[in-house]
PDB file of N, CA and C in Angstrom:
ATOM      1  N   UNK A1404     -78.820 161.705  81.894  1.00  0.00           N
ATOM      2  CA  UNK A1404     -77.948 162.621  81.292  1.00  0.00           C
ATOM      3  C   UNK A1404     -78.806 164.252  80.433  1.00  0.00           C
ATOM      4  N   UNK A1405     -78.039 165.237  80.850  1.00  0.00           N
ATOM      5  CA  UNK A1405     -78.673 166.009  80.027  1.00  0.00           C
ATOM      6  C   UNK A1405     -78.100 166.800  78.849  1.00  0.00           C
ATOM      7  N   UNK A1406     -78.952 167.206  78.341  1.00  0.00           N
ATOM      8  CA  UNK A1406     -78.398 167.512  76.861  1.00  0.00           C
ATOM      9  C   UNK A1406     -78.681 168.981  76.270  1.00  0.00           C
ATOM     10  N   UNK A1407     -78.353 169.480  75.391  1.00  0.00           N
ATOM     11  CA  UNK A1407     -79.230 171.175  74.887  1.00  0.00           C
ATOM     12  C   UNK A1407     -78.904 170.382  73.337  1.00  0.00           C
ATOM     13  N   UNK A1408     -79.292 170.893  72.309  1.00  0.00           N
ATOM     14  CA  UNK A1408     -78.887 171.069  71.176  1.00  0.00           C
ATOM     15  C   UNK A1408     -78.496 172.135  70.325  1.00  0.00           C
ATOM     16  N   UNK A1409     -77.130 171.934  69.912  1.00  0.00           N
ATOM     17  CA  UNK A1409     -76.216 172.614  69.154  1.00  0.00           C
ATOM     18  C   UNK A1409     -76.631 172.121  67.417  1.00  0.00           C
ATOM     19  N   UNK A1410     -77.742 172.911  66.547  1.00  0.00           N
ATOM     20  CA  UNK A1410     -77.739 172.788  65.551  1.00  0.00           C
ATOM     21  C   UNK A1410     -78.607 171.401  65.834  1.00  0.00           C
ATOM     22  N   UNK A1411     -78.000 170.342  65.342  1.00  0.00           N
ATOM     23  CA  UNK A1411     -78.779 168.609  65.438  1.00  0.00           C
ATOM     24  C   UNK A1411     -78.060 167.895  66.246  1.00  0.00           C
ATOM     25  N   UNK A1412     -77.073 168.267  66.549  1.00  0.00           N
ATOM     26  CA  UNK A1412     -75.996 167.785  67.392  1.00  0.00           C
ATOM     27  C   UNK A1412     -76.166 167.878  68.909  1.00  0.00           C
ATOM     28  N   UNK A1413     -76.590 166.839  69.730  1.00  0.00           N
ATOM     29  CA  UNK A1413     -76.674 166.847  70.824  1.00  0.00           C
ATOM     30  C   UNK A1413     -75.576 167.370  71.925  1.00  0.00           C
ATOM     31  N   UNK A1414     -75.360 168.258  73.012  1.00  0.00           N
ATOM     32  CA  UNK A1414     -74.680 168.190  73.580  1.00  0.00           C
ATOM     33  C   UNK A1414     -74.443 167.988  74.992  1.00  0.00           C
ATOM     34  N   UNK A1415     -73.821 167.066  75.194  1.00  0.00           N
ATOM     35  CA  UNK A1415     -73.840 167.017  76.970  1.00  0.00           C
ATOM     36  C   UNK A1415     -73.279 167.170  78.011  1.00  0.00           C
ATOM     37  N   UNK A1416     -73.755 167.355  78.710  1.00  0.00           N
ATOM     38  CA  UNK A1416     -73.755 168.882  80.047  1.00  0.00           C
ATOM     39  C   UNK A1416     -73.707 168.503  81.520  1.00  0.00           C
ATOM     40  N   UNK A1417     -73.050 169.035  81.792  1.00  0.00           N
ATOM     41  CA  UNK A1417     -73.427 168.606  83.762  1.00  0.00           C
ATOM     42  C   UNK A1417     -73.003 169.656  84.485  1.00  0.00           C
ATOM     43  N   UNK A1418     -74.191 170.178  85.185  1.00  0.00           N
ATOM     44  CA  UNK A1418     -73.929 171.252  86.176  1.00  0.00           C
ATOM     45  C   UNK A1418     -74.342 171.226  87.598  1.00  0.00           C
ATOM     46  N   UNK A1419     -73.514 172.037  88.292  1.00  0.00           N
ATOM     47  CA  UNK A1419     -73.340 171.258  89.738  1.00  0.00           C
ATOM     48  C   UNK A1419     -73.025 172.824  90.607  1.00  0.00           C
ATOM     49  N   UNK A1420     -73.462 172.912  91.293  1.00  0.00           N
ATOM     50  CA  UNK A1420     -73.324 174.353  92.412  1.00  0.00           C
ATOM     51  C   UNK A1420     -74.765 175.085  92.324  1.00  0.00           C
ATOM     52  N   UNK A1421     -74.350 176.370  92.875  1.00  0.00           N
ATOM     53  CA  UNK A1421     -75.582 177.064  93.149  1.00  0.00           C
ATOM     54  C   UNK A1421     -74.714 178.279  92.959  1.00  0.00           C
ATOM     55  N   UNK A1422     -74.014 179.139  92.835  1.00  0.00           N
ATOM     56  CA  UNK A1422     -73.254 180.580  92.897  1.00  0.00           C
ATOM     57  C   UNK A1422     -73.882 181.358  92.028  1.00  0.00           C
ATOM     58  N   UNK A1423     -73.371 182.612  92.293  1.00  0.00           N
ATOM     59  CA  UNK A1423     -74.306 183.785  91.240  1.00  0.00           C
ATOM     60  C   UNK A1423     -73.402 183.954  90.076  1.00  0.00           C
ATOM     61  N   UNK A1424     -71.827 183.562  90.044  1.00  0.00           N
ATOM     62  CA  UNK A1424     -71.328 183.328  89.036  1.00  0.00           C
ATOM     63  C   UNK A1424     -71.043 181.413  88.409  1.00  0.00           C
ATOM     64  N   UNK A1425     -71.420 181.796  86.951  1.00  0.00           N
ATOM     65  CA  UNK A1425     -70.776 180.565  86.463  1.00  0.00           C
ATOM     66  C   UNK A1425     -69.813 180.652  85.884  1.00  0.00           C
ATOM     67  N   UNK A1426     -69.092 179.339  85.858  1.00  0.00           N
ATOM     68  CA  UNK A1426     -67.834 179.099  85.641  1.00  0.00           C
ATOM     69  C   UNK A1426     -67.945 177.763  84.599  1.00  0.00           C
ATOM     70  N   UNK A1427     -67.789 177.715  83.303  1.00  0.00           N
ATOM     71  CA  UNK A1427     -67.748 177.181  82.267  1.00  0.00           C
ATOM     72  C   UNK A1427     -66.854 176.530  81.743  1.00  0.00           C
ATOM     73  N   UNK A1428     -66.497 175.378  82.081  1.00  0.00           N
ATOM     74  CA  UNK A1428     -65.110 174.274  81.452  1.00  0.00           C
ATOM     75  C   UNK A1428     -65.492 173.943  80.357  1.00  0.00           C
ATOM     76  N   UNK A1429     -64.546 174.064  79.075  1.00  0.00           N
ATOM     77  CA  UNK A1429     -64.804 172.905  77.601  1.00  0.00           C
ATOM     78  C   UNK A1429     -63.584 172.308  77.415  1.00  0.00           C
ATOM     79  N   UNK A1430     -63.497 171.017  77.338  1.00  0.00           N
ATOM     80  CA  UNK A1430     -61.993 170.207  77.446  1.00  0.00           C
ATOM     81  C   UNK A1430     -61.687 170.699  75.752  1.00  0.00           C
ATOM     82  N   UNK A1431     -60.004 170.027  75.834  1.00  0.00           N
ATOM     83  CA  UNK A1431     -59.681 170.002  74.928  1.00  0.00           C
ATOM     84  C   UNK A1431     -59.559 168.645  73.431  1.00  0.00           C
ATOM     85  N   UNK A1432     -59.108 168.837  72.975  1.00  0.00           N
ATOM     86  CA  UNK A1432     -58.974 167.806  71.719  1.00  0.00           C
ATOM     87  C   UNK A1432     -58.788 166.440  72.266  1.00  0.00           C
ATOM     88  N   UNK A1433     -60.177 165.316  71.629  1.00  0.00           N
ATOM     89  CA  UNK A1433     -59.987 163.942  72.282  1.00  0.00           C
ATOM     90  C   UNK A1433     -60.413 163.197  73.285  1.00  0.00           C
ATOM     91  N   UNK A1434     -60.655 164.570  74.592  1.00  0.00           N
ATOM     92  CA  UNK A1434     -61.066 164.266  75.388  1.00  0.00           C
ATOM     93  C   UNK A1434     -62.424 164.423  75.724  1.00  0.00           C
ATOM     94  N   UNK A1435     -63.058 164.156  76.652  1.00  0.00           N
ATOM     95  CA  UNK A1435     -64.311 164.884  77.480  1.00  0.00           C
ATOM     96  C   UNK A1435     -64.512 166.087  78.576  1.00  0.00           C
ATOM     97  N   UNK A1436     -65.501 165.993  79.112  1.00  0.00           N
ATOM     98  CA  UNK A1436     -65.318 166.470  79.793  1.00  0.00           C
ATOM     99  C   UNK A1436     -65.392 166.304  81.765  1.00  0.00           C
ATOM    100  N   UNK A1437     -64.962 165.079  81.521  1.00  0.00           N
ATOM    101  CA  UNK A1437     -64.382 164.208  82.651  1.00  0.00           C
ATOM    102  C   UNK A1437     -63.060 165.041  83.074  1.00  0.00           C
ATOM    103  N   UNK A1438     -62.501 165.236  82.382  1.00  0.00           N
ATOM    104  CA  UNK A1438     -61.114 166.122  82.557  1.00  0.00           C
ATOM    105  C   UNK A1438     -60.722 166.953  83.490  1.00  0.00           C
ATOM    106  N   UNK A1439     -61.854 168.192  83.778  1.00  0.00           N
ATOM    107  CA  UNK A1439     -62.277 169.092  85.112  1.00  0.00           C
ATOM    108  C   UNK A1439     -62.774 168.369  85.789  1.00  0.00           C
ATOM    109  N   UNK A1440     -62.499 166.996  86.387  1.00  0.00           N
ATOM    110  CA  UNK A1440     -63.670 166.945  87.918  1.00  0.00           C
ATOM    111  C   UNK A1440     -62.730 167.189  89.014  1.00  0.00           C
ATOM    112  N   UNK A1441     -61.135 167.639  88.615  1.00  0.00           N
ATOM    113  CA  UNK A1441     -60.844 168.254  90.372  1.00  0.00           C
ATOM    114  C   UNK A1441     -61.087 170.202  90.290  1.00  0.00           C
ATOM    115  N   UNK A1442     -61.583 170.588  89.146  1.00  0.00           N
ATOM    116  CA  UNK A1442     -61.711 172.163  89.052  1.00  0.00           C
ATOM    117  C   UNK A1442     -63.558 171.790  89.392  1.00  0.00           C
ATOM    118  N   UNK A1443     -64.168 170.949  89.316  1.00  0.00           N
ATOM    119  CA  UNK A1443     -65.281 171.420  89.545  1.00  0.00           C
ATOM    120  C   UNK A1443     -65.572 170.968  90.918  1.00  0.00           C
ATOM    121  N   UNK A1444     -64.776 169.916  91.602  1.00  0.00           N
ATOM    122  CA  UNK A1444     -64.729 169.388  93.487  1.00  0.00           C
ATOM    123  C   UNK A1444     -64.371 171.016  93.751  1.00  0.00           C
ATOM    124  N   UNK A1445     -63.678 171.731  93.262  1.00  0.00           N
ATOM    125  CA  UNK A1445     -63.069 172.742  94.078  1.00  0.00           C
ATOM    126  C   UNK A1445     -63.935 173.826  94.159  1.00  0.00           C
ATOM    127  N   UNK A1446     -64.126 174.252  92.928  1.00  0.00           N
ATOM    128  CA  UNK A1446     -65.309 175.421  92.860  1.00  0.00           C
ATOM    129  C   UNK A1446     -66.486 175.028  93.219  1.00  0.00           C
ATOM    130  N   UNK A1447     -67.647 174.133  93.103  1.00  0.00           N
ATOM    131  CA  UNK A1447     -68.640 174.052  93.153  1.00  0.00           C
ATOM    132  C   UNK A1447     -68.785 174.937  94.171  1.00  0.00           C
ATOM    133  N   UNK A1448     -67.850 174.971  95.509  1.00  0.00           N
ATOM    134  CA  UNK A1448     -68.966 175.534  96.822  1.00  0.00           C
ATOM    135  C   UNK A1448     -69.258 176.957  96.711  1.00  0.00           C
ATOM    136  N   UNK A1449     -68.873 177.427  95.408  1.00  0.00           N
ATOM    137  CA  UNK A1449     -68.968 179.398  95.496  1.00  0.00           C
ATOM    138  C   UNK A1449     -69.330 179.509  94.172  1.00  0.00           C
ATOM    139  N   UNK A1450     -69.389 178.504  92.991  1.00  0.00           N
ATOM    140  CA  UNK A1450     -69.752 179.155  91.895  1.00  0.00           C
ATOM    141  C   UNK A1450     -71.087 177.770  91.226  1.00  0.00           C
ATOM    142  N   UNK A1451     -71.297 178.206  90.346  1.00  0.00           N
ATOM    143  CA  UNK A1451     -72.278 177.380  89.297  1.00  0.00           C
ATOM    144  C   UNK A1451     -71.220 176.955  88.236  1.00  0.00           C
ATOM    145  N   UNK A1452     -70.398 175.223  88.429  1.00  0.00           N
ATOM    146  CA  UNK A1452     -69.973 174.577  87.579  1.00  0.00           C
ATOM    147  C   UNK A1452     -70.378 174.333  86.145  1.00  0.00           C
ATOM    148  N   UNK A1453     -70.266 174.256  85.081  1.00  0.00           N
ATOM    149  CA  UNK A1453     -70.430 173.927  84.198  1.00  0.00           C
ATOM    150  C   UNK A1453     -69.830 172.955  83.311  1.00  0.00           C
ATOM    151  N   UNK A1454     -69.737 172.342  83.042  1.00  0.00           N
ATOM    152  CA  UNK A1454     -68.652 171.208  82.081  1.00  0.00           C
ATOM    153  C   UNK A1454     -69.648 170.476  80.980  1.00  0.00           C
ATOM    154  N   UNK A1455     -69.116 170.226  79.942  1.00  0.00           N
ATOM    155  CA  UNK A1455     -69.847 169.689  78.509  1.00  0.00           C
ATOM    156  C   UNK A1455     -68.759 169.301  77.631  1.00  0.00           C
ATOM    157  N   UNK A1456     -69.805 168.232  77.127  1.00  0.00           N
ATOM    158  CA  UNK A1456     -68.683 167.835  76.110  1.00  0.00           C
ATOM    159  C   UNK A1456     -68.582 168.398  74.624  1.00  0.00           C
ATOM    160  N   UNK A1457     -68.302 169.015  73.790  1.00  0.00           N
ATOM    161  CA  UNK A1457     -68.071 169.256  72.682  1.00  0.00           C
ATOM    162  C   UNK A1457     -69.057 168.195  71.497  1.00  0.00           C
ATOM    163  N   UNK A1458     -69.164 169.168  70.786  1.00  0.00           N
ATOM    164  CA  UNK A1458     -69.580 168.158  69.421  1.00  0.00           C
ATOM    165  C   UNK A1458     -68.480 167.105  68.960  1.00  0.00           C
ATOM    166  N   UNK A1459     -68.982 165.753  68.478  1.00  0.00           N
ATOM    167  CA  UNK A1459     -68.057 164.691  68.574  1.00  0.00           C
ATOM    168  C   UNK A1459     -67.153 163.713  69.752  1.00  0.00           C
ATOM    169  N   UNK A1460     -67.054 164.571  70.184  1.00  0.00           N
ATOM    170  CA  UNK A1460     -66.285 164.064  72.265  1.00  0.00           C
ATOM    171  C   UNK A1460     -67.307 163.469  73.048  1.00  0.00           C
ATOM    172  N   UNK A1461     -66.560 162.766  73.716  1.00  0.00           N
ATOM    173  CA  UNK A1461     -67.510 162.552  74.997  1.00  0.00           C
ATOM    174  C   UNK A1461     -68.769 161.715  74.517  1.00  0.00           C
ATOM    175  N   UNK A1462     -70.155 162.207  75.052  1.00  0.00           N
ATOM    176  CA  UNK A1462     -70.851 161.993  74.880  1.00  0.00           C
ATOM    177  C   UNK A1462     -72.123 161.890  74.276  1.00  0.00           C
ATOM    178  N   UNK A1463     -71.427 163.560  74.067  1.00  0.00           N
ATOM    179  CA  UNK A1463     -72.193 164.576  72.872  1.00  0.00           C
ATOM    180  C   UNK A1463     -72.511 163.814  71.101  1.00  0.00           C
ATOM    181  N   UNK A1464     -73.041 164.571  70.359  1.00  0.00           N
ATOM    182  CA  UNK A1464     -73.097 163.290  69.522  1.00  0.00           C
ATOM    183  C   UNK A1464     -72.206 163.721  68.185  1.00  0.00           C
ATOM    184  N   UNK A1465     -72.552 162.990  67.435  1.00  0.00           N
ATOM    185  CA  UNK A1465     -70.911 163.435  66.054  1.00  0.00           C
ATOM    186  C   UNK A1465     -71.744 163.635  64.984  1.00  0.00           C
ATOM    187  N   UNK A1466     -72.944 163.687  64.722  1.00  0.00           N
ATOM    188  CA  UNK A1466     -74.228 164.078  64.014  1.00  0.00           C
ATOM    189  C   UNK A1466     -73.838 165.235  63.068  1.00  0.00           C
ATOM    190  N   UNK A1467     -72.896 165.278  62.467  1.00  0.00           N
ATOM    191  CA  UNK A1467     -72.155 166.878  61.679  1.00  0.00           C
ATOM    192  C   UNK A1467     -71.229 166.400  60.851  1.00  0.00           C
ATOM    193  N   UNK A1468     -71.426 167.331  59.850  1.00  0.00           N
ATOM    194  CA  UNK A1468     -70.905 167.839  58.433  1.00  0.00           C
ATOM    195  C   UNK A1468     -69.318 168.455  58.440  1.00  0.00           C
ATOM    196  N   UNK A1469     -69.856 169.592  59.111  1.00  0.00           N
ATOM    197  CA  UNK A1469     -68.604 170.133  59.188  1.00  0.00           C
ATOM    198  C   UNK A1469     -68.039 170.312  60.545  1.00  0.00           C
ATOM    199  N   UNK A1470     -66.721 170.122  60.351  1.00  0.00           N
ATOM    200  CA  UNK A1470     -66.050 170.321  62.315  1.00  0.00           C
ATOM    201  C   UNK A1470     -65.247 171.221  62.157  1.00  0.00           C
ATOM    202  N   UNK A1471     -65.659 172.519  62.967  1.00  0.00           N
ATOM    203  CA  UNK A1471     -64.604 173.806  62.942  1.00  0.00           C
ATOM    204  C   UNK A1471     -64.595 174.399  64.360  1.00  0.00           C
ATOM    205  N   UNK A1472     -63.688 175.009  64.258  1.00  0.00           N
ATOM    206  CA  UNK A1472     -63.819 176.017  65.577  1.00  0.00           C
ATOM    207  C   UNK A1472     -65.030 176.276  65.251  1.00  0.00           C
ATOM    208  N   UNK A1473     -65.164 177.305  64.865  1.00  0.00           N
ATOM    209  CA  UNK A1473     -66.388 177.890  64.888  1.00  0.00           C
ATOM    210  C   UNK A1473     -67.681 177.327  65.514  1.00  0.00           C
ATOM    211  N   UNK A1474     -68.201 175.271  64.639  1.00  0.00           N
ATOM    212  CA  UNK A1474     -68.747 175.185  65.206  1.00  0.00           C
ATOM    213  C   UNK A1474     -68.607 174.685  66.346  1.00  0.00           C
ATOM    214  N   UNK A1475     -67.711 174.536  67.026  1.00  0.00           N
ATOM    215  CA  UNK A1475     -67.626 174.187  69.006  1.00  0.00           C
ATOM    216  C   UNK A1475     -68.112 175.007  69.147  1.00  0.00           C
ATOM    217  N   UNK A1476     -67.681 176.728  68.589  1.00  0.00           N
ATOM    218  CA  UNK A1476     -68.004 177.900  69.560  1.00  0.00           C
ATOM    219  C   UNK A1476     -69.727 177.860  69.544  1.00  0.00           C
ATOM    220  N   UNK A1477     -70.068 177.560  69.010  1.00  0.00           N
ATOM    221  CA  UNK A1477     -72.072 177.064  68.663  1.00  0.00           C
ATOM    222  C   UNK A1477     -71.937 176.253  69.631  1.00  0.00           C
ATOM    223  N   UNK A1478     -71.228 175.015  70.241  1.00  0.00           N
ATOM    224  CA  UNK A1478     -71.444 173.911  70.879  1.00  0.00           C
ATOM    225  C   UNK A1478     -71.974 175.323  72.669  1.00  0.00           C
ATOM    226  N   UNK A1479     -71.041 175.747  72.451  1.00  0.00           N
ATOM    227  CA  UNK A1479     -70.702 176.885  73.675  1.00  0.00           C
ATOM    228  C   UNK A1479     -71.727 177.875  74.195  1.00  0.00           C
ATOM    229  N   UNK A1480     -71.622 178.321  72.889  1.00  0.00           N
ATOM    230  CA  UNK A1480     -72.930 179.321  72.748  1.00  0.00           C
ATOM    231  C   UNK A1480     -74.047 178.790  73.361  1.00  0.00           C
ATOM    232  N   UNK A1481     -74.621 177.255  72.386  1.00  0.00           N
ATOM    233  CA  UNK A1481     -76.078 176.751  72.786  1.00  0.00           C
ATOM    234  C   UNK A1481     -76.532 176.251  74.352  1.00  0.00           C
ATOM    235  N   UNK A1482     -75.194 175.741  74.704  1.00  0.00           N
ATOM    236  CA  UNK A1482     -75.097 175.531  76.057  1.00  0.00           C
ATOM    237  C   UNK A1482     -75.211 176.486  77.347  1.00  0.00           C
ATOM    238  N   UNK A1483     -75.418 177.658  76.835  1.00  0.00           N
ATOM    239  CA  UNK A1483     -75.053 178.755  77.495  1.00  0.00           C
ATOM    240  C   UNK A1483     -76.314 179.500  77.615  1.00  0.00           C
ATOM    241  N   UNK A1484     -76.848 179.665  76.602  1.00  0.00           N
ATOM    242  CA  UNK A1484     -78.270 180.629  75.358  1.00  0.00           C
ATOM    243  C   UNK A1484     -79.524 179.529  75.997  1.00  0.00           C
ATOM    244  N   UNK A1485     -79.294 177.962  76.198  1.00  0.00           N
ATOM    245  CA  UNK A1485     -80.370 176.827  76.561  1.00  0.00           C
ATOM    246  C   UNK A1485     -80.882 176.663  77.761  1.00  0.00           C
ATOM    247  N   UNK A1486     -79.343 177.136  78.585  1.00  0.00           N
ATOM    248  CA  UNK A1486     -79.338 176.698  80.072  1.00  0.00           C
ATOM    249  C   UNK A1486     -79.417 178.093  80.638  1.00  0.00           C
ATOM    250  N   UNK A1487     -79.819 179.024  79.789  1.00  0.00           N
ATOM    251  CA  UNK A1487     -79.673 180.695  80.333  1.00  0.00           C
ATOM    252  C   UNK A1487     -78.921 181.175  81.320  1.00  0.00           C
ATOM    253  N   UNK A1488     -77.833 180.808  81.390  1.00  0.00           N
ATOM    254  CA  UNK A1488     -76.750 180.719  82.209  1.00  0.00           C
ATOM    255  C   UNK A1488     -76.345 182.595  81.956  1.00  0.00           C
ATOM    256  N   UNK A1489     -75.905 183.230  83.608  1.00  0.00           N
ATOM    257  CA  UNK A1489     -75.812 184.657  83.367  1.00  0.00           C
ATOM    258  C   UNK A1489     -74.245 184.101  84.303  1.00  0.00           C
ATOM    259  N   UNK A1490     -73.555 185.755  84.087  1.00  0.00           N
ATOM    260  CA  UNK A1490     -72.223 185.688  84.293  1.00  0.00           C
ATOM    261  C   UNK A1490     -71.063 184.730  84.295  1.00  0.00           C
ATOM    262  N   UNK A1491     -70.969 184.530  83.163  1.00  0.00           N
ATOM    263  CA  UNK A1491     -70.343 183.676  82.956  1.00  0.00           C
ATOM    264  C   UNK A1491     -69.123 183.897  83.219  1.00  0.00           C
ATOM    265  N   UNK A1492     -68.250 182.624  83.381  1.00  0.00           N
ATOM    266  CA  UNK A1492     -66.883 182.769  82.895  1.00  0.00           C
ATOM    267  C   UNK A1492     -66.331 181.534  82.441  1.00  0.00           C
ATOM    268  N   UNK A1493     -66.063 181.968  81.339  1.00  0.00           N
ATOM    269  CA  UNK A1493     -65.397 180.755  80.245  1.00  0.00           C
ATOM    270  C   UNK A1493     -64.084 180.529  80.299  1.00  0.00           C
ATOM    271  N   UNK A1494     -63.846 178.825  80.622  1.00  0.00           N
ATOM    272  CA  UNK A1494     -62.333 178.779  80.538  1.00  0.00           C
ATOM    273  C   UNK A1494     -62.071 177.538  79.983  1.00  0.00           C
ATOM    274  N   UNK A1495     -61.418 177.355  78.931  1.00  0.00           N
ATOM    275  CA  UNK A1495     -61.038 176.416  77.958  1.00  0.00           C
ATOM    276  C   UNK A1495     -59.401 176.295  78.044  1.00  0.00           C
ATOM    277  N   UNK A1496     -59.634 174.441  77.327  1.00  0.00           N
ATOM    278  CA  UNK A1496     -57.929 174.085  77.589  1.00  0.00           C
ATOM    279  C   UNK A1496     -58.170 173.561  75.889  1.00  0.00           C
ATOM    280  N   UNK A1497     -56.995 174.117  75.647  1.00  0.00           N
ATOM    281  CA  UNK A1497     -56.323 173.311  73.878  1.00  0.00           C
ATOM    282  C   UNK A1497     -57.697 173.904  73.009  1.00  0.00           C
ATOM    283  N   UNK A1498     -57.925 173.069  72.182  1.00  0.00           N
ATOM    284  CA  UNK A1498     -59.350 172.852  71.265  1.00  0.00           C
ATOM    285  C   UNK A1498     -60.469 174.273  72.158  1.00  0.00           C
ATOM    286  N   UNK A1499     -60.652 173.673  73.310  1.00  0.00           N
ATOM    287  CA  UNK A1499     -61.567 174.203  74.351  1.00  0.00           C
ATOM    288  C   UNK A1499     -61.526 175.670  74.550  1.00  0.00           C
ATOM    289  N   UNK A1500     -60.000 176.240  74.608  1.00  0.00           N
ATOM    290  CA  UNK A1500     -60.109 177.772  74.163  1.00  0.00           C
ATOM    291  C   UNK A1500     -60.172 178.608  73.828  1.00  0.00           C
ATOM    292  N   UNK A1501     -59.842 177.721  72.220  1.00  0.00           N
ATOM    293  CA  UNK A1501     -60.513 178.318  70.849  1.00  0.00           C
ATOM    294  C   UNK A1501     -61.869 178.221  70.775  1.00  0.00           C
ATOM    295  N   UNK A1502     -62.718 177.677  71.104  1.00  0.00           N
ATOM    296  CA  UNK A1502     -63.949 177.456  71.108  1.00  0.00           C
ATOM    297  C   UNK A1502     -64.918 178.462  71.928  1.00  0.00           C
ATOM    298  N   UNK A1503     -63.997 178.530  73.251  1.00  0.00           N
ATOM    299  CA  UNK A1503     -64.287 179.759  74.398  1.00  0.00           C
ATOM    300  C   UNK A1503     -64.235 180.920  73.464  1.00  0.00           C
ATOM    301  N   UNK A1504     -62.892 181.191  73.072  1.00  0.00           N
ATOM    302  CA  UNK A1504     -62.631 182.378  71.914  1.00  0.00           C
ATOM    303  C   UNK A1504     -63.582 183.147  71.096  1.00  0.00           C
ATOM    304  N   UNK A1505     -64.425 182.000  70.306  1.00  0.00           N
ATOM    305  CA  UNK A1505     -64.864 181.993  68.998  1.00  0.00           C
ATOM    306  C   UNK A1505     -66.551 182.498  69.459  1.00  0.00           C
ATOM    307  N   UNK A1506     -66.761 181.666  70.848  1.00  0.00           N
ATOM    308  CA  UNK A1506     -68.052 181.718  71.532  1.00  0.00           C
ATOM    309  C   UNK A1506     -67.995 183.354  71.859  1.00  0.00           C
ATOM    310  N   UNK A1507     -67.443 183.255  72.796  1.00  0.00           N
ATOM    311  CA  UNK A1507     -67.292 184.835  73.262  1.00  0.00           C
ATOM    312  C   UNK A1507     -67.512 185.844  72.227  1.00  0.00           C
ATOM    313  N   UNK A1508     -66.633 185.757  70.932  1.00  0.00           N
ATOM    314  CA  UNK A1508     -66.197 186.749  69.723  1.00  0.00           C
ATOM    315  C   UNK A1508     -68.317 186.572  69.731  1.00  0.00           C
ATOM    316  N   UNK A1509     -68.223 185.801  69.432  1.00  0.00           N
ATOM    317  CA  UNK A1509     -69.808 185.999  68.243  1.00  0.00           C
ATOM    318  C   UNK A1509     -70.792 186.017  69.109  1.00  0.00           C
ATOM    319  N   UNK A1510     -70.612 186.349  70.346  1.00  0.00           N
ATOM    320  CA  UNK A1510     -72.084 186.061  71.431  1.00  0.00           C
ATOM    321  C   UNK A1510     -72.607 187.628  71.906  1.00  0.00           C
TER     322      UNK A1510
END
């Protein structure tokens, strides 16, 4: 299981493919990164594809006292920075869309 840290919260992620551009998919509320499995299969031939579980979701940690969109944005930024992702295209669904917007604005 691959993880990075966002503060004290372990963030689970999966990386597939080996393209020059990276697609980072972020799920919505109460689901996990498996929601993107069809998109991963479709894009992995031409892109590096990263999916992640936001804090409190899927296999990521729950040891956080404050649950805000800003904290979820920090989860996204932690994945980008710690994996040293380049040429990143952020894709979010529902809460994930808010998280990627927060990450983009604050990055």
